[in-house]
């Protein structure tokens, strides 16, 4: 969900944050777009270990938040609060909090063709110490050996005094500082 088209044009538009109900970001965005508001809901492709295999799904980059482009002088704010999925517009005191346009533009520039924000791939060097942060081997320290495809890596894990080659998703590994 990148943006809905607003019929109202003005030079006074700013981006604001909308706080949504839990896991209702998509519902809120759809309903706001249907009302004619311009909305930006950045998403991230997330891979998680399921029962027997990896599961991939799209999740909001900022849980429970989406961006809306409004003109304080022209746009109606009242319908936003009663939109299904919306809790409120984020405010600082009594005034809605404007988000820097540069931030929204930067996020939009990182959106790929499938509508997801592309997070730069982690780069490791051979022999670099890493920690496994997810999955069955969570908490173990290993040595990075090599990449194995686009989303997996090979690490050397010290098990029972012997180094074993183990392949894990790259998202399960972080560098040890």
Tab-separated table of N, CA and C in Angstrom:
chain	number	residue	atom	x	y	z
A	1	UNK	N	0.855	-1.159	0.000
A	1	UNK	CA	0.000	0.000	0.000
A	1	UNK	C	0.899	1.219	0.000
A	2	UNK	N	1.106	1.794	-1.145
A	2	UNK	CA	2.006	2.934	-1.207
A	2	UNK	C	1.277	4.234	-1.009
A	3	UNK	N	0.359	4.552	-1.856
A	3	UNK	CA	-0.295	5.851	-1.714
A	3	UNK	C	-1.647	5.827	-2.383
A	4	UNK	N	-2.578	6.516	-1.765
A	4	UNK	CA	-3.867	6.750	-2.380
A	4	UNK	C	-3.816	8.124	-3.008
A	5	UNK	N	-4.686	8.391	-3.921
A	5	UNK	CA	-4.670	9.673	-4.605
A	5	UNK	C	-5.684	10.596	-3.952
A	6	UNK	N	-5.232	11.733	-3.519
A	6	UNK	CA	-6.106	12.734	-2.923
A	6	UNK	C	-6.580	13.691	-4.004
A	7	UNK	N	-7.849	14.084	-3.922
A	7	UNK	CA	-8.385	15.010	-4.914
A	7	UNK	C	-8.093	16.451	-4.547
A	8	UNK	N	-7.662	16.709	-3.322
A	8	UNK	CA	-7.396	18.070	-2.858
A	8	UNK	C	-5.925	18.401	-3.057
A	9	UNK	N	-5.645	19.556	-3.635
A	9	UNK	CA	-4.257	19.970	-3.865
A	9	UNK	C	-3.967	21.248	-3.082
A	10	UNK	N	-2.798	21.284	-2.449
A	10	UNK	CA	-2.392	22.473	-1.715
A	10	UNK	C	-0.890	22.413	-1.471
A	11	UNK	N	-0.286	23.560	-1.340
A	11	UNK	CA	1.144	23.625	-1.061
A	11	UNK	C	1.424	23.480	0.432
A	12	UNK	N	0.383	23.434	1.266
A	12	UNK	CA	0.552	23.381	2.719
A	12	UNK	C	0.501	21.950	3.270
A	13	UNK	N	0.632	20.959	2.423
A	13	UNK	CA	0.527	19.576	2.887
A	13	UNK	C	1.776	19.161	3.663
A	14	UNK	N	1.544	18.366	4.696
A	14	UNK	CA	2.605	17.765	5.492
A	14	UNK	C	2.242	16.315	5.733
A	15	UNK	N	3.252	15.519	6.046
A	15	UNK	CA	3.027	14.130	6.418
A	15	UNK	C	2.851	14.062	7.931
A	16	UNK	N	1.886	13.254	8.366
A	16	UNK	CA	1.600	13.055	9.781
A	16	UNK	C	1.555	11.560	10.054
A	17	UNK	N	1.710	11.204	11.324
A	17	UNK	CA	1.640	9.802	11.726
A	17	UNK	C	0.238	9.474	12.218
A	18	UNK	N	-0.272	8.328	11.775
A	18	UNK	CA	-1.542	7.812	12.267
A	18	UNK	C	-1.226	6.573	13.089
A	19	UNK	N	-1.748	6.531	14.314
A	19	UNK	CA	-1.571	5.385	15.200
A	19	UNK	C	-2.766	4.468	14.991
A	20	UNK	N	-2.507	3.184	14.712
A	20	UNK	CA	-3.578	2.253	14.374
A	20	UNK	C	-3.810	1.231	15.483
A	21	UNK	N	-4.894	0.496	15.337
A	21	UNK	CA	-5.151	-0.622	16.241
A	21	UNK	C	-4.133	-1.717	15.941
A	22	UNK	N	-3.882	-2.610	16.900
A	22	UNK	CA	-2.876	-3.658	16.678
A	22	UNK	C	-3.177	-4.490	15.428
A	23	UNK	N	-2.170	-4.647	14.575
A	23	UNK	CA	-2.242	-5.430	13.343
A	23	UNK	C	-3.369	-4.984	12.407
A	24	UNK	N	-3.732	-3.702	12.446
A	24	UNK	CA	-4.792	-3.164	11.579
A	24	UNK	C	-4.268	-2.043	10.680
A	25	UNK	N	-2.961	-2.012	10.462
A	25	UNK	CA	-2.369	-0.961	9.629
A	25	UNK	C	-2.941	-1.003	8.214
A	26	UNK	N	-3.043	-2.196	7.646
A	26	UNK	CA	-3.548	-2.362	6.276
A	26	UNK	C	-5.022	-1.956	6.177
A	27	UNK	N	-5.814	-2.344	7.167
A	27	UNK	CA	-7.247	-1.988	7.201
A	27	UNK	C	-7.401	-0.476	7.275
A	28	UNK	N	-6.639	0.158	8.165
A	28	UNK	CA	-6.709	1.618	8.314
A	28	UNK	C	-6.291	2.305	7.018
A	29	UNK	N	-5.207	1.838	6.401
A	29	UNK	CA	-4.722	2.449	5.158
A	29	UNK	C	-5.774	2.321	4.057
A	30	UNK	N	-6.354	1.139	3.892
A	30	UNK	CA	-7.388	0.933	2.867
A	30	UNK	C	-8.568	1.874	3.077
A	31	UNK	N	-9.017	1.996	4.310
A	31	UNK	CA	-10.171	2.849	4.603
A	31	UNK	C	-9.857	4.332	4.417
A	32	UNK	N	-8.661	4.757	4.768
A	32	UNK	CA	-8.272	6.154	4.561
A	32	UNK	C	-8.163	6.483	3.071
A	33	UNK	N	-7.609	5.567	2.305
A	33	UNK	CA	-7.505	5.777	0.860
A	33	UNK	C	-8.897	5.855	0.241
A	34	UNK	N	-9.795	4.991	0.690
A	34	UNK	CA	-11.170	5.000	0.197
A	34	UNK	C	-11.842	6.353	0.453
A	35	UNK	N	-11.420	7.043	1.512
A	35	UNK	CA	-11.979	8.360	1.843
A	35	UNK	C	-11.271	9.493	1.089
A	36	UNK	N	-10.239	9.165	0.293
A	36	UNK	CA	-9.575	10.167	-0.518
A	36	UNK	C	-8.292	10.735	0.061
A	37	UNK	N	-7.793	10.143	1.132
A	37	UNK	CA	-6.548	10.624	1.733
A	37	UNK	C	-5.354	9.949	1.064
A	38	UNK	N	-4.219	10.658	1.049
A	38	UNK	CA	-2.971	10.075	0.561
A	38	UNK	C	-2.270	9.414	1.738
A	39	UNK	N	-1.976	8.123	1.586
A	39	UNK	CA	-1.436	7.318	2.673
A	39	UNK	C	-0.169	6.618	2.207
A	40	UNK	N	0.771	6.449	3.126
A	40	UNK	CA	1.986	5.684	2.847
A	40	UNK	C	2.194	4.701	3.991
A	41	UNK	N	2.174	3.415	3.648
A	41	UNK	CA	2.383	2.352	4.629
A	41	UNK	C	3.591	1.527	4.188
A	42	UNK	N	4.796	1.887	4.672
A	42	UNK	CA	5.983	1.125	4.278
A	42	UNK	C	5.949	-0.274	4.886
A	43	UNK	N	6.324	-1.264	4.070
A	43	UNK	CA	6.310	-2.656	4.526
A	43	UNK	C	7.689	-3.263	4.373
A	44	UNK	N	7.864	-4.354	5.069
A	44	UNK	CA	9.126	-5.068	5.103
A	44	UNK	C	8.831	-6.544	4.886
A	45	UNK	N	9.651	-7.220	4.115
A	45	UNK	CA	9.496	-8.668	3.924
A	45	UNK	C	10.209	-9.338	5.098
A	46	UNK	N	9.467	-10.124	5.867
A	46	UNK	CA	10.013	-10.748	7.068
A	46	UNK	C	9.992	-12.262	6.910
A	47	UNK	N	11.088	-12.896	7.271
A	47	UNK	CA	11.188	-14.349	7.217
A	47	UNK	C	11.279	-14.868	8.641
A	48	UNK	N	10.381	-15.804	8.969
A	48	UNK	CA	10.390	-16.397	10.301
A	48	UNK	C	10.399	-17.910	10.176
A	49	UNK	N	10.974	-18.544	11.180
A	49	UNK	CA	11.010	-19.997	11.221
A	49	UNK	C	9.641	-20.496	11.655
A	50	UNK	N	9.001	-21.281	10.800
A	50	UNK	CA	7.728	-21.907	11.140
A	50	UNK	C	7.987	-23.250	11.787
A	51	UNK	N	6.975	-24.099	11.814
A	51	UNK	CA	7.136	-25.424	12.407
A	51	UNK	C	8.220	-26.235	11.710
A	52	UNK	N	8.169	-26.260	10.382
A	52	UNK	CA	9.132	-27.085	9.649
A	52	UNK	C	9.858	-26.339	8.542
A	53	UNK	N	9.438	-25.116	8.267
A	53	UNK	CA	10.068	-24.384	7.173
A	53	UNK	C	10.011	-22.894	7.455
A	54	UNK	N	10.743	-22.141	6.638
A	54	UNK	CA	10.731	-20.691	6.762
A	54	UNK	C	9.449	-20.140	6.148
A	55	UNK	N	8.858	-19.164	6.814
A	55	UNK	CA	7.662	-18.511	6.297
A	55	UNK	C	7.995	-17.056	6.035
A	56	UNK	N	7.572	-16.575	4.878
A	56	UNK	CA	7.842	-15.196	4.502
A	56	UNK	C	6.522	-14.439	4.437
A	57	UNK	N	6.496	-13.238	5.030
A	57	UNK	CA	5.288	-12.423	4.954
A	57	UNK	C	5.665	-10.952	4.957
A	58	UNK	N	4.713	-10.124	4.534
A	58	UNK	CA	4.913	-8.684	4.537
A	58	UNK	C	4.376	-8.125	5.850
A	59	UNK	N	5.184	-7.316	6.504
A	59	UNK	CA	4.781	-6.695	7.762
A	59	UNK	C	5.077	-5.202	7.675
A	60	UNK	N	4.311	-4.382	8.392
A	60	UNK	CA	4.604	-2.941	8.393
A	60	UNK	C	6.002	-2.674	8.955
A	61	UNK	N	6.687	-1.720	8.351
A	61	UNK	CA	8.014	-1.337	8.834
A	61	UNK	C	7.918	-0.768	10.248
A	62	UNK	N	6.867	0.030	10.490
A	62	UNK	CA	6.626	0.604	11.807
A	62	UNK	C	5.312	0.038	12.321
A	63	UNK	N	5.388	-0.906	13.225
A	63	UNK	CA	4.198	-1.551	13.761
A	63	UNK	C	3.246	-0.515	14.366
A	64	UNK	N	1.977	-0.570	13.954
A	64	UNK	CA	0.879	0.276	14.427
A	64	UNK	C	0.939	1.721	13.931
A	65	UNK	N	1.788	2.022	12.947
A	65	UNK	CA	1.866	3.385	12.419
A	65	UNK	C	1.791	3.379	10.895
A	66	UNK	N	1.210	4.449	10.347
A	66	UNK	CA	1.253	4.720	8.922
A	66	UNK	C	1.321	6.223	8.746
A	67	UNK	N	1.697	6.653	7.558
A	67	UNK	CA	1.839	8.071	7.260
A	67	UNK	C	0.627	8.535	6.452
A	68	UNK	N	0.179	9.769	6.727
A	68	UNK	CA	-0.919	10.362	5.967
A	68	UNK	C	-0.512	11.778	5.590
A	69	UNK	N	-0.812	12.174	4.351
A	69	UNK	CA	-0.440	13.489	3.834
A	69	UNK	C	-1.662	14.398	3.914
A	70	UNK	N	-1.588	15.447	4.737
A	70	UNK	CA	-2.736	16.318	4.982
A	70	UNK	C	-2.358	17.784	4.882
A	71	UNK	N	-3.352	18.578	4.545
A	71	UNK	CA	-3.251	20.036	4.554
A	71	UNK	C	-4.071	20.519	5.743
A	72	UNK	N	-3.429	21.164	6.689
A	72	UNK	CA	-4.117	21.628	7.906
A	72	UNK	C	-5.287	22.557	7.593
A	73	UNK	N	-5.170	23.354	6.532
A	73	UNK	CA	-6.194	24.354	6.229
A	73	UNK	C	-7.362	23.781	5.427
A	74	UNK	N	-7.136	22.734	4.639
A	74	UNK	CA	-8.167	22.262	3.706
A	74	UNK	C	-8.773	20.923	4.111
A	75	UNK	N	-7.939	19.951	4.474
A	75	UNK	CA	-8.421	18.592	4.739
A	75	UNK	C	-9.230	18.506	6.020
A	76	UNK	N	-10.215	17.620	5.992
A	76	UNK	CA	-11.035	17.339	7.171
A	76	UNK	C	-10.321	16.296	8.027
A	77	UNK	N	-10.092	16.625	9.278
A	77	UNK	CA	-9.373	15.730	10.177
A	77	UNK	C	-10.318	14.819	10.958
A	78	UNK	N	-11.529	15.272	11.198
A	78	UNK	CA	-12.472	14.527	12.036
A	78	UNK	C	-12.744	13.110	11.520
A	79	UNK	N	-12.948	12.897	10.215
A	79	UNK	CA	-13.237	11.530	9.758
A	79	UNK	C	-12.091	10.547	9.997
A	80	UNK	N	-10.881	11.042	10.137
A	80	UNK	CA	-9.730	10.154	10.333
A	80	UNK	C	-9.865	9.389	11.645
A	81	UNK	N	-10.266	10.099	12.701
A	81	UNK	CA	-10.378	9.458	14.021
A	81	UNK	C	-11.414	8.345	14.054
A	82	UNK	N	-12.458	8.451	13.230
A	82	UNK	CA	-13.510	7.435	13.254
A	82	UNK	C	-13.339	6.386	12.153
A	83	UNK	N	-12.227	6.413	11.470
A	83	UNK	CA	-11.948	5.429	10.427
A	83	UNK	C	-11.628	4.081	11.061
A	84	UNK	N	-12.191	3.024	10.493
A	84	UNK	CA	-11.948	1.677	11.014
A	84	UNK	C	-10.454	1.376	10.947
A	85	UNK	N	-9.901	0.920	12.070
A	85	UNK	CA	-8.485	0.588	12.170
A	85	UNK	C	-7.634	1.693	12.767
A	86	UNK	N	-8.142	2.918	12.783
A	86	UNK	CA	-7.382	4.062	13.289
A	86	UNK	C	-7.694	4.295	14.765
A	87	UNK	N	-6.655	4.587	15.545
A	87	UNK	CA	-6.846	4.991	16.939
A	87	UNK	C	-6.816	6.514	17.014
A	88	UNK	N	-5.753	7.130	16.457
A	88	UNK	CA	-5.636	8.587	16.522
A	88	UNK	C	-4.502	9.064	15.623
A	89	UNK	N	-4.460	10.366	15.415
A	89	UNK	CA	-3.312	11.006	14.783
A	89	UNK	C	-2.345	11.349	15.912
A	90	UNK	N	-1.075	11.058	15.715
A	90	UNK	CA	-0.071	11.330	16.746
A	90	UNK	C	0.052	12.840	16.917
A	91	UNK	N	-0.017	13.283	18.163
A	91	UNK	CA	0.020	14.712	18.485
A	91	UNK	C	1.140	15.007	19.470
A	92	UNK	N	1.570	16.239	19.440
A	92	UNK	CA	2.479	16.757	20.442
A	92	UNK	C	1.722	17.884	21.103
A	93	UNK	N	1.206	17.641	22.284
A	93	UNK	CA	0.285	18.587	22.917
A	93	UNK	C	-1.031	18.535	22.179
A	94	UNK	N	-1.531	19.664	21.738
A	94	UNK	CA	-2.806	19.686	21.026
A	94	UNK	C	-2.632	19.699	19.510
A	95	UNK	N	-1.406	19.820	19.038
A	95	UNK	CA	-1.149	19.907	17.601
A	95	UNK	C	-0.649	18.572	17.042
A	96	UNK	N	-1.163	18.189	15.871
A	96	UNK	CA	-0.640	16.979	15.223
A	96	UNK	C	0.842	17.160	14.909
A	97	UNK	N	1.591	16.093	15.048
A	97	UNK	CA	3.035	16.123	14.858
A	97	UNK	C	3.374	15.850	13.394
A	98	UNK	N	3.931	16.848	12.711
A	98	UNK	CA	4.337	16.685	11.311
A	98	UNK	C	5.632	15.885	11.244
A	99	UNK	N	5.676	14.967	10.281
A	99	UNK	CA	6.864	14.149	10.051
A	99	UNK	C	7.701	14.847	8.974
A	100	UNK	N	9.019	14.924	9.133
A	100	UNK	CA	9.842	15.563	8.092
A	100	UNK	C	9.623	14.897	6.727
A	101	UNK	N	9.379	15.704	5.718
A	101	UNK	CA	9.125	15.196	4.377
A	101	UNK	C	10.327	14.428	3.840
A	102	UNK	N	11.536	14.832	4.236
A	102	UNK	CA	12.744	14.131	3.801
A	102	UNK	C	12.729	12.670	4.246
A	103	UNK	N	12.235	12.410	5.460
A	103	UNK	CA	12.161	11.047	5.975
A	103	UNK	C	11.215	10.201	5.125
A	104	UNK	N	10.029	10.727	4.830
A	104	UNK	CA	9.053	9.999	4.022
A	104	UNK	C	9.603	9.778	2.610
A	105	UNK	N	10.229	10.792	2.034
A	105	UNK	CA	10.805	10.654	0.696
A	105	UNK	C	11.923	9.614	0.670
A	106	UNK	N	12.732	9.586	1.723
A	106	UNK	CA	13.796	8.597	1.812
A	106	UNK	C	13.213	7.188	1.876
A	107	UNK	N	12.162	7.003	2.678
A	107	UNK	CA	11.513	5.689	2.772
A	107	UNK	C	10.893	5.284	1.440
A	108	UNK	N	10.232	6.232	0.785
A	108	UNK	CA	9.613	5.942	-0.518
A	108	UNK	C	10.662	5.550	-1.549
A	109	UNK	N	11.832	6.158	-1.474
A	109	UNK	CA	12.906	5.844	-2.418
A	109	UNK	C	13.428	4.427	-2.230
A	110	UNK	N	13.265	3.868	-1.048
A	110	UNK	CA	13.756	2.520	-0.755
A	110	UNK	C	12.739	1.430	-1.065
A	111	UNK	N	11.538	1.809	-1.528
A	111	UNK	CA	10.492	0.832	-1.815
A	111	UNK	C	10.790	0.151	-3.151
A	112	UNK	N	10.749	-1.177	-3.144
A	112	UNK	CA	11.005	-1.947	-4.368
A	112	UNK	C	9.717	-2.099	-5.179
A	113	UNK	N	9.796	-2.784	-6.302
A	113	UNK	CA	8.640	-2.976	-7.183
A	113	UNK	C	7.494	-3.709	-6.505
A	114	UNK	N	7.807	-4.600	-5.570
A	114	UNK	CA	6.752	-5.355	-4.894
A	114	UNK	C	6.176	-4.611	-3.686
A	115	UNK	N	6.571	-3.358	-3.487
A	115	UNK	CA	5.994	-2.532	-2.434
A	115	UNK	C	6.670	-2.647	-1.085
A	116	UNK	N	7.837	-3.279	-1.025
A	116	UNK	CA	8.538	-3.469	0.247
A	116	UNK	C	9.774	-2.586	0.323
A	117	UNK	N	10.109	-2.213	1.542
A	117	UNK	CA	11.366	-1.512	1.798
A	117	UNK	C	12.473	-2.554	1.692
A	118	UNK	N	13.519	-2.216	0.973
A	118	UNK	CA	14.633	-3.137	0.816
A	118	UNK	C	15.696	-2.774	1.846
A	119	UNK	N	15.939	-3.684	2.772
A	119	UNK	CA	16.964	-3.488	3.790
A	119	UNK	C	18.285	-3.998	3.208
A	120	UNK	N	19.343	-3.203	3.290
A	120	UNK	CA	20.623	-3.664	2.741
A	120	UNK	C	21.060	-4.983	3.381
A	121	UNK	N	21.585	-5.854	2.549
A	121	UNK	CA	22.027	-7.160	3.013
A	121	UNK	C	23.237	-7.003	3.935
A	122	UNK	N	23.259	-7.808	4.994
A	122	UNK	CA	24.396	-7.775	5.905
A	122	UNK	C	25.593	-8.414	5.210
A	123	UNK	N	26.731	-7.777	5.340
A	123	UNK	CA	27.953	-8.306	4.731
A	123	UNK	C	28.889	-8.771	5.842
A	124	UNK	N	29.317	-10.008	5.719
A	124	UNK	CA	30.262	-10.565	6.677
A	124	UNK	C	31.511	-10.989	5.924
A	125	UNK	N	32.620	-11.015	6.642
A	125	UNK	CA	33.853	-11.499	6.031
A	125	UNK	C	34.157	-12.887	6.586
A	126	UNK	N	34.842	-13.679	5.775
A	126	UNK	CA	35.186	-15.029	6.198
A	126	UNK	C	36.030	-14.974	7.462
A	127	UNK	N	35.662	-15.775	8.455
A	127	UNK	CA	36.386	-15.815	9.719
A	127	UNK	C	35.832	-14.859	10.771
A	128	UNK	N	34.842	-14.054	10.411
A	128	UNK	CA	34.271	-13.087	11.342
A	128	UNK	C	33.383	-13.799	12.375
A	129	UNK	N	33.547	-13.463	13.671
A	129	UNK	CA	32.684	-14.066	14.690
A	129	UNK	C	31.250	-13.534	14.569
A	130	UNK	N	30.278	-14.443	14.657
A	130	UNK	CA	28.863	-14.085	14.579
A	130	UNK	C	28.104	-14.806	15.691
A	131	UNK	N	26.919	-14.309	15.962
A	131	UNK	CA	26.030	-14.929	16.948
A	131	UNK	C	24.730	-15.289	16.243
A	132	UNK	N	24.207	-16.458	16.528
A	132	UNK	CA	22.919	-16.867	15.971
A	132	UNK	C	21.840	-16.300	16.900
A	133	UNK	N	20.943	-15.493	16.340
A	133	UNK	CA	19.983	-14.750	17.162
A	133	UNK	C	18.555	-15.279	17.063
A	134	UNK	N	18.345	-16.309	16.252
A	134	UNK	CA	16.998	-16.842	16.109
A	134	UNK	C	17.077	-18.308	15.699
A	135	UNK	N	15.996	-19.028	15.879
A	135	UNK	CA	15.942	-20.426	15.485
A	135	UNK	C	16.410	-21.360	16.579
A	136	UNK	N	16.597	-22.613	16.219
A	136	UNK	CA	16.962	-23.661	17.166
A	136	UNK	C	18.326	-23.407	17.801
A	137	UNK	N	19.239	-22.804	17.062
A	137	UNK	CA	20.603	-22.567	17.548
A	137	UNK	C	20.785	-21.194	18.180
A	138	UNK	N	19.685	-20.539	18.512
A	138	UNK	CA	19.735	-19.193	19.085
A	138	UNK	C	20.660	-19.151	20.297
A	139	UNK	N	21.524	-18.121	20.316
A	139	UNK	CA	22.440	-17.921	21.433
A	139	UNK	C	23.831	-18.476	21.192
A	140	UNK	N	23.989	-19.353	20.227
A	140	UNK	CA	25.305	-19.921	19.935
A	140	UNK	C	26.158	-18.926	19.157
A	141	UNK	N	27.463	-18.965	19.427
A	141	UNK	CA	28.409	-18.165	18.675
A	141	UNK	C	29.064	-19.061	17.637
A	142	UNK	N	29.373	-18.476	16.484
A	142	UNK	CA	29.950	-19.246	15.384
A	142	UNK	C	30.938	-18.370	14.621
A	143	UNK	N	31.525	-18.927	13.580
A	143	UNK	CA	32.441	-18.211	12.708
A	143	UNK	C	31.798	-18.204	11.320
A	144	UNK	N	31.714	-17.012	10.718
A	144	UNK	CA	31.138	-16.906	9.380
A	144	UNK	C	32.063	-17.586	8.385
A	145	UNK	N	31.478	-18.440	7.526
A	145	UNK	CA	32.264	-19.138	6.525
A	145	UNK	C	32.030	-18.574	5.132
A	146	UNK	N	30.736	-18.552	4.693
A	146	UNK	CA	30.449	-18.081	3.334
A	146	UNK	C	28.949	-17.867	3.161
A	147	UNK	N	28.583	-17.019	2.189
A	147	UNK	CA	27.158	-16.913	1.854
A	147	UNK	C	26.737	-18.179	1.112
A	148	UNK	N	25.466	-18.535	1.236
A	148	UNK	CA	24.952	-19.729	0.567
A	148	UNK	C	23.616	-19.366	-0.065
A	149	UNK	N	23.666	-18.776	-1.235
A	149	UNK	CA	22.441	-18.325	-1.881
A	149	UNK	C	22.141	-16.898	-1.470
A	150	UNK	N	20.938	-16.449	-1.805
A	150	UNK	CA	20.600	-15.053	-1.571
A	150	UNK	C	20.184	-14.759	-0.136
A	151	UNK	N	19.700	-15.768	0.588
A	151	UNK	CA	19.203	-15.463	1.933
A	151	UNK	C	19.694	-16.438	3.006
A	152	UNK	N	20.764	-17.181	2.723
A	152	UNK	CA	21.304	-18.109	3.708
A	152	UNK	C	22.817	-17.950	3.789
A	153	UNK	N	23.375	-18.345	4.933
A	153	UNK	CA	24.824	-18.289	5.126
A	153	UNK	C	25.312	-19.586	5.759
A	154	UNK	N	26.590	-19.872	5.546
A	154	UNK	CA	27.219	-21.035	6.173
A	154	UNK	C	28.081	-20.518	7.309
A	155	UNK	N	27.893	-21.098	8.490
A	155	UNK	CA	28.706	-20.733	9.648
A	155	UNK	C	29.366	-21.992	10.187
A	156	UNK	N	30.486	-21.802	10.863
A	156	UNK	CA	31.167	-22.908	11.529
A	156	UNK	C	30.815	-22.845	13.002
A	157	UNK	N	30.180	-23.884	13.482
A	157	UNK	CA	29.680	-23.934	14.847
A	157	UNK	C	30.501	-24.957	15.621
A	158	UNK	N	30.994	-24.572	16.794
A	158	UNK	CA	31.787	-25.470	17.608
A	158	UNK	C	30.845	-26.313	18.472
A	159	UNK	N	30.654	-27.566	18.066
A	159	UNK	CA	29.768	-28.475	18.803
A	159	UNK	C	30.604	-29.653	19.290
A	160	UNK	N	30.602	-29.878	20.570
A	160	UNK	CA	31.327	-30.970	21.217
A	160	UNK	C	32.805	-30.970	20.813
A	161	UNK	N	33.399	-29.783	20.819
A	161	UNK	CA	34.822	-29.651	20.539
A	161	UNK	C	35.187	-29.837	19.077
A	162	UNK	N	34.212	-29.860	18.200
A	162	UNK	CA	34.482	-30.063	16.778
A	162	UNK	C	33.709	-29.036	15.966
A	163	UNK	N	34.347	-28.433	14.954
A	163	UNK	CA	33.662	-27.445	14.129
A	163	UNK	C	32.775	-28.133	13.099
A	164	UNK	N	31.514	-27.705	13.073
A	164	UNK	CA	30.562	-28.251	12.111
A	164	UNK	C	30.037	-27.124	11.242
A	165	UNK	N	29.896	-27.419	9.931
A	165	UNK	CA	29.326	-26.441	8.996
A	165	UNK	C	27.813	-26.503	9.128
A	166	UNK	N	27.205	-25.331	9.359
A	166	UNK	CA	25.758	-25.247	9.507
A	166	UNK	C	25.259	-24.130	8.591
A	167	UNK	N	24.172	-24.394	7.874
A	167	UNK	CA	23.557	-23.386	7.015
A	167	UNK	C	22.327	-22.834	7.722
A	168	UNK	N	22.272	-21.502	7.844
A	168	UNK	CA	21.148	-20.836	8.510
A	168	UNK	C	20.706	-19.632	7.677
A	169	UNK	N	19.465	-19.172	7.866
A	169	UNK	CA	19.045	-17.942	7.172
A	169	UNK	C	19.925	-16.769	7.607
A	170	UNK	N	20.253	-15.897	6.683
A	170	UNK	CA	21.129	-14.764	7.000
A	170	UNK	C	20.508	-13.837	8.042
A	171	UNK	N	19.176	-13.824	8.133
A	171	UNK	CA	18.516	-12.974	9.129
A	171	UNK	C	18.674	-13.525	10.544
A	172	UNK	N	19.133	-14.768	10.680
A	172	UNK	CA	19.320	-15.388	11.983
A	172	UNK	C	20.687	-15.091	12.579
A	173	UNK	N	21.527	-14.333	11.831
A	173	UNK	CA	22.915	-14.121	12.234
A	173	UNK	C	23.204	-12.643	12.403
A	174	UNK	N	23.986	-12.306	13.447
A	174	UNK	CA	24.461	-10.928	13.610
A	174	UNK	C	25.937	-10.963	13.980
A	175	UNK	N	26.641	-9.930	13.606
A	175	UNK	CA	28.068	-9.830	13.917
A	175	UNK	C	28.264	-9.596	15.408
A	176	UNK	N	29.316	-10.159	15.940
A	176	UNK	CA	29.671	-9.903	17.330
A	176	UNK	C	30.636	-8.740	17.346
A	177	UNK	N	30.281	-7.702	18.083
A	177	UNK	CA	31.115	-6.496	18.099
A	177	UNK	C	32.315	-6.661	18.967
